[in-house]
Coordinates of N, CA and C in Angstrom, one line a residue:
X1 N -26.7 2.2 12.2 CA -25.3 2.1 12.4 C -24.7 3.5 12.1
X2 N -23.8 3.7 13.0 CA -22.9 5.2 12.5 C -21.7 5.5 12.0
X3 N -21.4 6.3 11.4 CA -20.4 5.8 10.2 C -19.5 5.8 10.9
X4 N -18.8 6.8 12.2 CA -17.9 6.1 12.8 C -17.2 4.7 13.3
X5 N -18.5 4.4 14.1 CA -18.8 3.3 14.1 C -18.4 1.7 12.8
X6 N -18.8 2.3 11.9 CA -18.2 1.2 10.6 C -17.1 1.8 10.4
X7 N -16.4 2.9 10.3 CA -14.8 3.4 10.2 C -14.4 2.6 10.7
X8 N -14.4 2.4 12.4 CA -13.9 2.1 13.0 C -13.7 0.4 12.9
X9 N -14.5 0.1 13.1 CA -14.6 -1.8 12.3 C -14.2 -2.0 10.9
X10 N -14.2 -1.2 10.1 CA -13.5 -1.8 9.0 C -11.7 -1.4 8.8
X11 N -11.6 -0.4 9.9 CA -10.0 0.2 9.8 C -9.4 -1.3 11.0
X12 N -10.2 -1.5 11.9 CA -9.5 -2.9 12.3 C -9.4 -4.0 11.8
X13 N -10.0 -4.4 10.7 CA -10.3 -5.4 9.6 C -8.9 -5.2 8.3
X14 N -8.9 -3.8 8.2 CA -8.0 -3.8 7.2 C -6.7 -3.8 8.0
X15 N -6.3 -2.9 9.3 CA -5.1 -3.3 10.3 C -4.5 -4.7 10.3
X16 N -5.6 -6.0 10.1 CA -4.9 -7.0 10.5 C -4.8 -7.9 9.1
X17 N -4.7 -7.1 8.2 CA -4.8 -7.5 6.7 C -5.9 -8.6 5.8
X18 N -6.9 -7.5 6.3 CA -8.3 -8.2 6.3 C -9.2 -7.8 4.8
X19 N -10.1 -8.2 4.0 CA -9.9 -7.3 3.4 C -11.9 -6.9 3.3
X20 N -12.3 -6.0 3.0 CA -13.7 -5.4 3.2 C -14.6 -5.2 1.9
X21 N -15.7 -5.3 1.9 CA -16.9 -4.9 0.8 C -17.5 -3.5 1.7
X22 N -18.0 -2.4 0.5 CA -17.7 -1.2 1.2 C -18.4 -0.5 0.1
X23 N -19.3 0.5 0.6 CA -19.7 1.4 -0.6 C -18.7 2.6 -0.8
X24 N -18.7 3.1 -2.5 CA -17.9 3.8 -2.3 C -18.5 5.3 -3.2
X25 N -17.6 6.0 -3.9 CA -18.3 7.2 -4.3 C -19.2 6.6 -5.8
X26 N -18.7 5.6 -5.7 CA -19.5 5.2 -7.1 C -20.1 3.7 -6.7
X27 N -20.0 2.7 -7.5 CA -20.4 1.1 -7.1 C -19.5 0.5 -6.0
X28 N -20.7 -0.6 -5.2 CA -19.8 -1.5 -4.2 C -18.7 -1.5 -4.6
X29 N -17.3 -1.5 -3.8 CA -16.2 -2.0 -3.6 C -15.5 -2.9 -2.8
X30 N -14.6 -4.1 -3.2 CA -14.1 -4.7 -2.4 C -12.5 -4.2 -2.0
X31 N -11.9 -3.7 -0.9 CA -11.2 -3.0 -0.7 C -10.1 -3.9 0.3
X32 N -9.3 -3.1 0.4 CA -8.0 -3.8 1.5 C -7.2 -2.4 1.7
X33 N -5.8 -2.6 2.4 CA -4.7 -1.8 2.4 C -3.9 -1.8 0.9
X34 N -3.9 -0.9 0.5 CA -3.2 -0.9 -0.8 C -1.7 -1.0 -0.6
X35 N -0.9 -1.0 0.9 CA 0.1 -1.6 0.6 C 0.1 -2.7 1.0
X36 N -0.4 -3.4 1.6 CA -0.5 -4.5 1.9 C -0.4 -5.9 0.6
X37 N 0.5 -6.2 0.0 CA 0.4 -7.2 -0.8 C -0.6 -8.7 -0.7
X38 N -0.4 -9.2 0.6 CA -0.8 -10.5 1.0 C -2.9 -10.0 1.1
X39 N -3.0 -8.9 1.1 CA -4.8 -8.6 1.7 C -4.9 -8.3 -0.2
X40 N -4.2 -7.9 -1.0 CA -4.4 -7.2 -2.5 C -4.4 -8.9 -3.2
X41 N -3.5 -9.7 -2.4 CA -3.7 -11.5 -3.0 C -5.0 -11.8 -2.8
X42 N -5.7 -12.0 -1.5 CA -6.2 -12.2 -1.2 C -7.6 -11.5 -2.0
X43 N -8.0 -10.4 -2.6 CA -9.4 -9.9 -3.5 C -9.2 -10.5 -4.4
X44 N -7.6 -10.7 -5.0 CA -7.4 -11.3 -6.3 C -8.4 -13.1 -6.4
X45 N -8.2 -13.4 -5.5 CA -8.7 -15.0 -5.2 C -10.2 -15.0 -5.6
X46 N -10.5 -13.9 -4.6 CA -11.4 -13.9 -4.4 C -12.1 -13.7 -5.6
X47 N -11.9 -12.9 -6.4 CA -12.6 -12.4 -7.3 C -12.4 -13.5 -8.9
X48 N -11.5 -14.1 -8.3 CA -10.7 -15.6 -9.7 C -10.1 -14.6 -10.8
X49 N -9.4 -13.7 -10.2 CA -8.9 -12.8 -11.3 C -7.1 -12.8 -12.1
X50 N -6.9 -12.8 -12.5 CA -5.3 -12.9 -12.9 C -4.9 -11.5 -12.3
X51 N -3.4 -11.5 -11.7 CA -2.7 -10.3 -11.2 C -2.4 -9.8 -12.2
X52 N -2.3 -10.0 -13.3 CA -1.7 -9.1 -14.3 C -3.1 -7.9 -14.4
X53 N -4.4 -8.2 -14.2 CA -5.5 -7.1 -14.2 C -5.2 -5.8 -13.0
X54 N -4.5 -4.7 -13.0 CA -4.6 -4.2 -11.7 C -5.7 -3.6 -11.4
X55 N -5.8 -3.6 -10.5 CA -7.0 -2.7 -9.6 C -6.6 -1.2 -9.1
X56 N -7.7 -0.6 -8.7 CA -7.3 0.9 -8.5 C -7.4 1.5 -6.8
X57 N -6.9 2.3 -6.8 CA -6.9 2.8 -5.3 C -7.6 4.0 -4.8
X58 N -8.1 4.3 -4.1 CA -8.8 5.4 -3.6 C -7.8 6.3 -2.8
X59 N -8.1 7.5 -2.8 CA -7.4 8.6 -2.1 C -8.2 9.4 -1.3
X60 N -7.5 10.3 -0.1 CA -8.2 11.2 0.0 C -7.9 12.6 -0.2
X61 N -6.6 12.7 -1.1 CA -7.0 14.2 -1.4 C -5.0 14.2 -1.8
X62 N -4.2 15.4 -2.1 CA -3.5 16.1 -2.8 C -2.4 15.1 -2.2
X63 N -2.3 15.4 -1.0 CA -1.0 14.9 -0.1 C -1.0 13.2 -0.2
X64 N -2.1 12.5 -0.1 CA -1.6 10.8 -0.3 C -1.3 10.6 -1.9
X65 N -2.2 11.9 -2.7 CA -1.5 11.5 -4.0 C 0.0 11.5 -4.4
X66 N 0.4 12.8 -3.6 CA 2.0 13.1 -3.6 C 2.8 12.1 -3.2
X67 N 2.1 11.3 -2.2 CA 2.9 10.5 -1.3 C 2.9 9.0 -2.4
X68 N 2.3 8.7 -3.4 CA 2.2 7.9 -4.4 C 2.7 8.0 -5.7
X69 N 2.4 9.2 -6.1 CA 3.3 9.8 -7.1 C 4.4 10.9 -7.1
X70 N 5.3 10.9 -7.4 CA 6.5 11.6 -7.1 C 5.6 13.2 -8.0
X71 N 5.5 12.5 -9.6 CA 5.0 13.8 -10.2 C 4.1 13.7 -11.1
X72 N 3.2 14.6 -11.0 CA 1.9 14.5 -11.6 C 1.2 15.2 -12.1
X73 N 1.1 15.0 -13.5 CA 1.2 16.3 -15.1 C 0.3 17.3 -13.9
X74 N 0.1 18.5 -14.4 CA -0.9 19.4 -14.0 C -2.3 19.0 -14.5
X75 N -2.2 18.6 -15.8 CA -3.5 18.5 -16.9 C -4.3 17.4 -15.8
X76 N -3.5 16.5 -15.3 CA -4.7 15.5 -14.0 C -5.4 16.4 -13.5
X77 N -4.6 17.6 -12.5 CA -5.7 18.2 -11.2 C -6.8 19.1 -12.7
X78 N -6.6 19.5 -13.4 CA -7.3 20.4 -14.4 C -8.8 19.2 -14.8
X79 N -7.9 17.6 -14.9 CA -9.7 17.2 -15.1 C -10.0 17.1 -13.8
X80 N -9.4 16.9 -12.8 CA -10.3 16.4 -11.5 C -11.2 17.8 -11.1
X81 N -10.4 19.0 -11.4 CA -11.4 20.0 -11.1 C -12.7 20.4 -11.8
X82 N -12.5 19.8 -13.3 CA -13.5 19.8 -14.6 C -14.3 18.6 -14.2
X83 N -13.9 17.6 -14.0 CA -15.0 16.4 -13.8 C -16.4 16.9 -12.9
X84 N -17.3 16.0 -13.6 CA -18.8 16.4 -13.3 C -19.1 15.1 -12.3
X85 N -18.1 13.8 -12.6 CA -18.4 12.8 -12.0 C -17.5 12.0 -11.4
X86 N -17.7 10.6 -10.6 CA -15.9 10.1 -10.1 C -15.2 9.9 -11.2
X87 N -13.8 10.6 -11.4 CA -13.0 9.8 -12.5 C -11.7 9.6 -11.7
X88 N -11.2 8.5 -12.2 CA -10.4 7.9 -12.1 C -9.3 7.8 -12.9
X89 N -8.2 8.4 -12.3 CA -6.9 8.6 -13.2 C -6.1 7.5 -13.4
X90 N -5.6 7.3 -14.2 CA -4.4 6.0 -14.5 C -2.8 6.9 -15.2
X91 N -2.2 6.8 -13.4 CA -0.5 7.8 -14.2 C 0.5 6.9 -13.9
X92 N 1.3 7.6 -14.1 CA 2.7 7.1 -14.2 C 3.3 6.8 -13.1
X93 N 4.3 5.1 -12.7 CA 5.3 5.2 -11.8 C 4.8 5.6 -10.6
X94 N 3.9 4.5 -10.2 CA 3.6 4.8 -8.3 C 4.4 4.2 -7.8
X95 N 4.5 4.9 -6.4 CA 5.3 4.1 -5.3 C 4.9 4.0 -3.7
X96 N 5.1 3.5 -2.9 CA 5.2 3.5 -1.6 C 3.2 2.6 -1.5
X97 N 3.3 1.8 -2.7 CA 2.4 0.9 -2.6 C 2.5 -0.7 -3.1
X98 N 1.8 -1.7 -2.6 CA 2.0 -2.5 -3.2 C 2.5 -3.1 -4.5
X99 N 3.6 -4.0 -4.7 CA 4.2 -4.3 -6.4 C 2.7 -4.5 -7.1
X100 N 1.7 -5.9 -6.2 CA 0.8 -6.2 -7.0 C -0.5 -5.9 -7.2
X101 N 0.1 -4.4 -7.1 CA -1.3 -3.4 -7.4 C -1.2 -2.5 -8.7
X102 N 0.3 -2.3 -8.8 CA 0.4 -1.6 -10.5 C 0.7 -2.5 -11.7
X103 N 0.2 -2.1 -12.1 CA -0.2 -2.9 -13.6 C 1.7 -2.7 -14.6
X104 N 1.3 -4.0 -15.3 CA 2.6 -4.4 -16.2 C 3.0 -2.5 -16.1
X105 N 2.2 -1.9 -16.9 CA 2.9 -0.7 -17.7 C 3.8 -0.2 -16.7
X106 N 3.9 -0.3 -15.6 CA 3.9 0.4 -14.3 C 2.8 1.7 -14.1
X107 N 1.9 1.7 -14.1 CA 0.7 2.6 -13.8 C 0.1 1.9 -12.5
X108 N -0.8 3.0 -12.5 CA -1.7 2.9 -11.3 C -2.9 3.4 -11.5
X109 N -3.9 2.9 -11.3 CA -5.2 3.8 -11.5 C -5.3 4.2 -10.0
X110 N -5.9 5.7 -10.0 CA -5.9 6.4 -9.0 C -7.5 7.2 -9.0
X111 N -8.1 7.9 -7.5 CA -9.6 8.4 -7.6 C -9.7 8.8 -5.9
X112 N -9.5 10.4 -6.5 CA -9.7 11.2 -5.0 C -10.9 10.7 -4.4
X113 N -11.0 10.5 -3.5 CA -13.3 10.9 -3.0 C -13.5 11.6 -1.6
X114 N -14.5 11.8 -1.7 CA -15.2 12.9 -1.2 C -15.9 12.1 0.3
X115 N -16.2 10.7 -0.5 CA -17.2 10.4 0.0 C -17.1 10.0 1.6
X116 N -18.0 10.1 2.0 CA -17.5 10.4 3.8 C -17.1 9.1 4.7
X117 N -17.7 8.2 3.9 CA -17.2 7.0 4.9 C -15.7 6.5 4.2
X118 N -15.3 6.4 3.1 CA -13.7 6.3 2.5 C -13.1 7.1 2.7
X119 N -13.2 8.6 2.5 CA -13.0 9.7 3.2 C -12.4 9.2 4.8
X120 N -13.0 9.3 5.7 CA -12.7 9.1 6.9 C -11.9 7.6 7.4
X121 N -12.2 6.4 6.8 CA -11.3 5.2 6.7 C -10.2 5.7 6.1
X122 N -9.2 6.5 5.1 CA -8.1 6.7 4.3 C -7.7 7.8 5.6
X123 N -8.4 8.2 6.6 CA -7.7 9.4 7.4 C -7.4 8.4 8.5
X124 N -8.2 7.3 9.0 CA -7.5 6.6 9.9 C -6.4 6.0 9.5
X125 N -6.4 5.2 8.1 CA -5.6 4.3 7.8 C -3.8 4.6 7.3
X126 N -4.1 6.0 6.9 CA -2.6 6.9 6.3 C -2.7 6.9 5.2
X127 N -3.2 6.1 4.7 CA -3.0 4.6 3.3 C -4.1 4.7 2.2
X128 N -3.7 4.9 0.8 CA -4.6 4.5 0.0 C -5.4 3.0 0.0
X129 N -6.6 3.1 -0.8 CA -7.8 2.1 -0.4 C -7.8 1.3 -2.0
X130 N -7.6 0.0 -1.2 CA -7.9 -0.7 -2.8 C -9.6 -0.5 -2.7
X131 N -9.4 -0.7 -4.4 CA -10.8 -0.3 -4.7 C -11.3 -1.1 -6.4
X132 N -11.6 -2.1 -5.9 CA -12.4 -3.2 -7.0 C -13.6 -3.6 -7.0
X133 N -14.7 -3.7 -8.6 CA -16.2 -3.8 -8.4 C -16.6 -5.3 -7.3
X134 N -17.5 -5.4 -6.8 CA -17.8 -6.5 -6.0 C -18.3 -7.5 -6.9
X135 N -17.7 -7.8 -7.6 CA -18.1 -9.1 -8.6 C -16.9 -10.2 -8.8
X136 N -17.7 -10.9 -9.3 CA -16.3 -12.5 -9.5 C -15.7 -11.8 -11.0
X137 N -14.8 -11.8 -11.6 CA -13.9 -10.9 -12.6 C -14.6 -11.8 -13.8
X138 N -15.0 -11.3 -14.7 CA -16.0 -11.2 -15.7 C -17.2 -11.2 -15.5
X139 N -18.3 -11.1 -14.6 CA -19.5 -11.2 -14.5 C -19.5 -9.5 -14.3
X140 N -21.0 -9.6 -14.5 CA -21.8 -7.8 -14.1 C -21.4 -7.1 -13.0
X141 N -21.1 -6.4 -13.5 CA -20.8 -5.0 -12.2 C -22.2 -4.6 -11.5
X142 N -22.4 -4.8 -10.0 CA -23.5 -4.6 -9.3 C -23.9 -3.5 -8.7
X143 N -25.0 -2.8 -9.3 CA -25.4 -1.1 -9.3 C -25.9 -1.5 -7.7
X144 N -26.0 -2.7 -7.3 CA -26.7 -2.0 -5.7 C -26.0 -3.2 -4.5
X145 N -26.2 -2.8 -3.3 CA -25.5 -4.0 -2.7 C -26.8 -5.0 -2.5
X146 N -27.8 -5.6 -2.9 CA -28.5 -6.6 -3.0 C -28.3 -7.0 -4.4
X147 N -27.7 -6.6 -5.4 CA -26.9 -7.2 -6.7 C -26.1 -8.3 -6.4
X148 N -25.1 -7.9 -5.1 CA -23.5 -8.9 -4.9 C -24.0 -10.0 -4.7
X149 N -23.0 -10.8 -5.2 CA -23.5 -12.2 -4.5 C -22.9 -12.8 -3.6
X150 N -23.6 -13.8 -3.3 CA -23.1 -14.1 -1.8 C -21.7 -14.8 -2.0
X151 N -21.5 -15.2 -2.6 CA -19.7 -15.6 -2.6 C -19.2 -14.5 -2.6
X152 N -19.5 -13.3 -2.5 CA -18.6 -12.0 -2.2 C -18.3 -11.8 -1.1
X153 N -19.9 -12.0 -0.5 CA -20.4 -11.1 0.2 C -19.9 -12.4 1.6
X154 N -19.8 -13.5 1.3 CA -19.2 -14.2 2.3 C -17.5 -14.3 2.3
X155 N -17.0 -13.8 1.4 CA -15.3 -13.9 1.4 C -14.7 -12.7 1.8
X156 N -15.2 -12.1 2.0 CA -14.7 -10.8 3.0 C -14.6 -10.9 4.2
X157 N -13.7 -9.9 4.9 CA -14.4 -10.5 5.6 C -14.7 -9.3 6.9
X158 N -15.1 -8.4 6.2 CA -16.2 -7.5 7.2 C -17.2 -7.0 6.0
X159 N -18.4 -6.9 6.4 CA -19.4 -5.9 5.2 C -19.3 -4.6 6.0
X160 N -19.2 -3.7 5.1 CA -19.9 -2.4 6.0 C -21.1 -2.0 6.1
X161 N -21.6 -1.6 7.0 CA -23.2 -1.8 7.2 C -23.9 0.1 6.8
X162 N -23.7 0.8 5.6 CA -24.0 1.5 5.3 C -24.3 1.9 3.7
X163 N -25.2 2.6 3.4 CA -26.2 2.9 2.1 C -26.4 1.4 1.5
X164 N -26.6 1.1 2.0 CA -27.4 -1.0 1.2 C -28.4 -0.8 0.7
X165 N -29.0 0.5 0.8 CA -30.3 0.8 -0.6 C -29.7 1.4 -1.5
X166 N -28.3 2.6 -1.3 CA -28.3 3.0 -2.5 C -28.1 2.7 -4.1
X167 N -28.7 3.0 -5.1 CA -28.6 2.2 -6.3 C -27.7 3.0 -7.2
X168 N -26.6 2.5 -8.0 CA -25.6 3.5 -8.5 C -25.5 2.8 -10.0
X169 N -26.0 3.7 -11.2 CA -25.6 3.5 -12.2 C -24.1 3.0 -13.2
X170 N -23.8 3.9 -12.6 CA -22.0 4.0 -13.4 C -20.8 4.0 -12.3
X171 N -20.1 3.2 -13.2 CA -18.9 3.0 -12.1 C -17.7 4.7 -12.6
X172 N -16.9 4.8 -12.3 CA -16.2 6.1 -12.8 C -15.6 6.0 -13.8
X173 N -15.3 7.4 -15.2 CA -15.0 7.8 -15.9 C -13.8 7.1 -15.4
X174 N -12.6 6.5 -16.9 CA -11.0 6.2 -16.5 C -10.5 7.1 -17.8
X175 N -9.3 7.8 -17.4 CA -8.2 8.6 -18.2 C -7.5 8.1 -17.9
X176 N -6.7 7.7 -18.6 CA -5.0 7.4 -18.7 C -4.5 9.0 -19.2
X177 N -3.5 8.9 -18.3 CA -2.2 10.2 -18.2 C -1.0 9.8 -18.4
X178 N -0.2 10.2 -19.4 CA 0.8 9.6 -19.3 C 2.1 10.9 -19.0
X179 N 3.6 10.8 -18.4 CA 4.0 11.6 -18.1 C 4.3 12.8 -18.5
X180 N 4.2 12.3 -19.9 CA 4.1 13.6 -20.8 C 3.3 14.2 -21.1
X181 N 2.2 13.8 -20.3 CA 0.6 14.7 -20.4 C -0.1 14.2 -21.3
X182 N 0.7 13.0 -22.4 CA -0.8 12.5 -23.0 C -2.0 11.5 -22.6
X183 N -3.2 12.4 -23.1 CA -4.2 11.8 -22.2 C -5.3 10.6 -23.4
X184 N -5.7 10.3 -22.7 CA -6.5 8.9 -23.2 C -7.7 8.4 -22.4
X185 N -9.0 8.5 -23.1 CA -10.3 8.0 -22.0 C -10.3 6.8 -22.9
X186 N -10.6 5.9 -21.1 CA -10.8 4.5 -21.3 C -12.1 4.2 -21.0
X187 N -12.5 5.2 -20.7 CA -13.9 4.2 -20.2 C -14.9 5.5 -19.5
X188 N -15.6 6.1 -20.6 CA -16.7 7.5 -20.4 C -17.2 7.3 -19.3

């Protein structure tokens, strides 16, 4: 399969508020349109999770962050340049995304990538990428896509058909940032 190719079939999947399992810079993800509310209900089901847990979004780079956060300490771009690994920011006051994607505090967890197939789905779509481990909400987080199980892997409803051998240890580093620059790791 070619990654176009799966771009392409999963950006039509998410167009019609569909929602996808998808590798990402770190462990499987089950994904949708982050603004899309009814496709962000829809993972929630799926996964038996309470909305009050939010989930995080994927980016591709400086401009969709701007386009989500009005303003954003400096000390963020200082770890994202310092980070050795994916980390994932949690800042202040997003917008121009789904209500039931930020969390009570009003935060958002946020996470540039690189990676070439999310990469290139966030350039078709305009749109930040939800991004949740492929598990039912309290069980194990699955280091490979022969981990998922098949109640996941059947409630989606496109798989993407790329790296299904790779095996990934750690999900990403989480910081909380808050507007005043104080910072807080949640999760090494």
């Amino acid at each position: 399969m070619n990654i176009n190719e799966e771009v392409h079939n999963a950006f039509e999947v998410i167009q019609n508020g569909g929602i996808i399992l998808y590798p990402t810079d770190t462990v499987w993800g089950i994904g949708c349109d982050a603004t899309n509310p009814g496709a962000i209900k829809k993972i929630y089901a799926l996964k038996q999770r309470e909305e009050s847990k939010s989930m995080i979004c994927l980016m591709n780079g400086e401009k969709m962050m701007y386009n989500v956060f009005k303003e954003i300490p400096e000390v963020a771009w200082q770890i994202l340049d310092l980070s050795e690994k994916p980390t994932t920011l949690i800042l202040d006051n997003p917008r121009n995304v789904a209500a039931n994607i930020i969390a009570e505090d009003k935060t958002l967890g946020v996470r540039i990538v690189k990676e070439p197939f999310c990469f290139k789905l966030m350039e078709r779509m305009k749109k930040p990428l939800v991004s949740t481990s492929a598990n039912i909400s309290g069980m194990f987080t699955p280091k490979s896509f022969k981990e998922i199980a098949p109640e996941i892997i059947n409630g989606v409803d496109y798989v993407v058909n790329l790296h299904r051998e790779k095996i990934c240890d750690k999900p990403s580093t989480i910081i909380k940032l808050t507007s005043d620059s104080q910072v807080t790791i949640i999760r090494k």
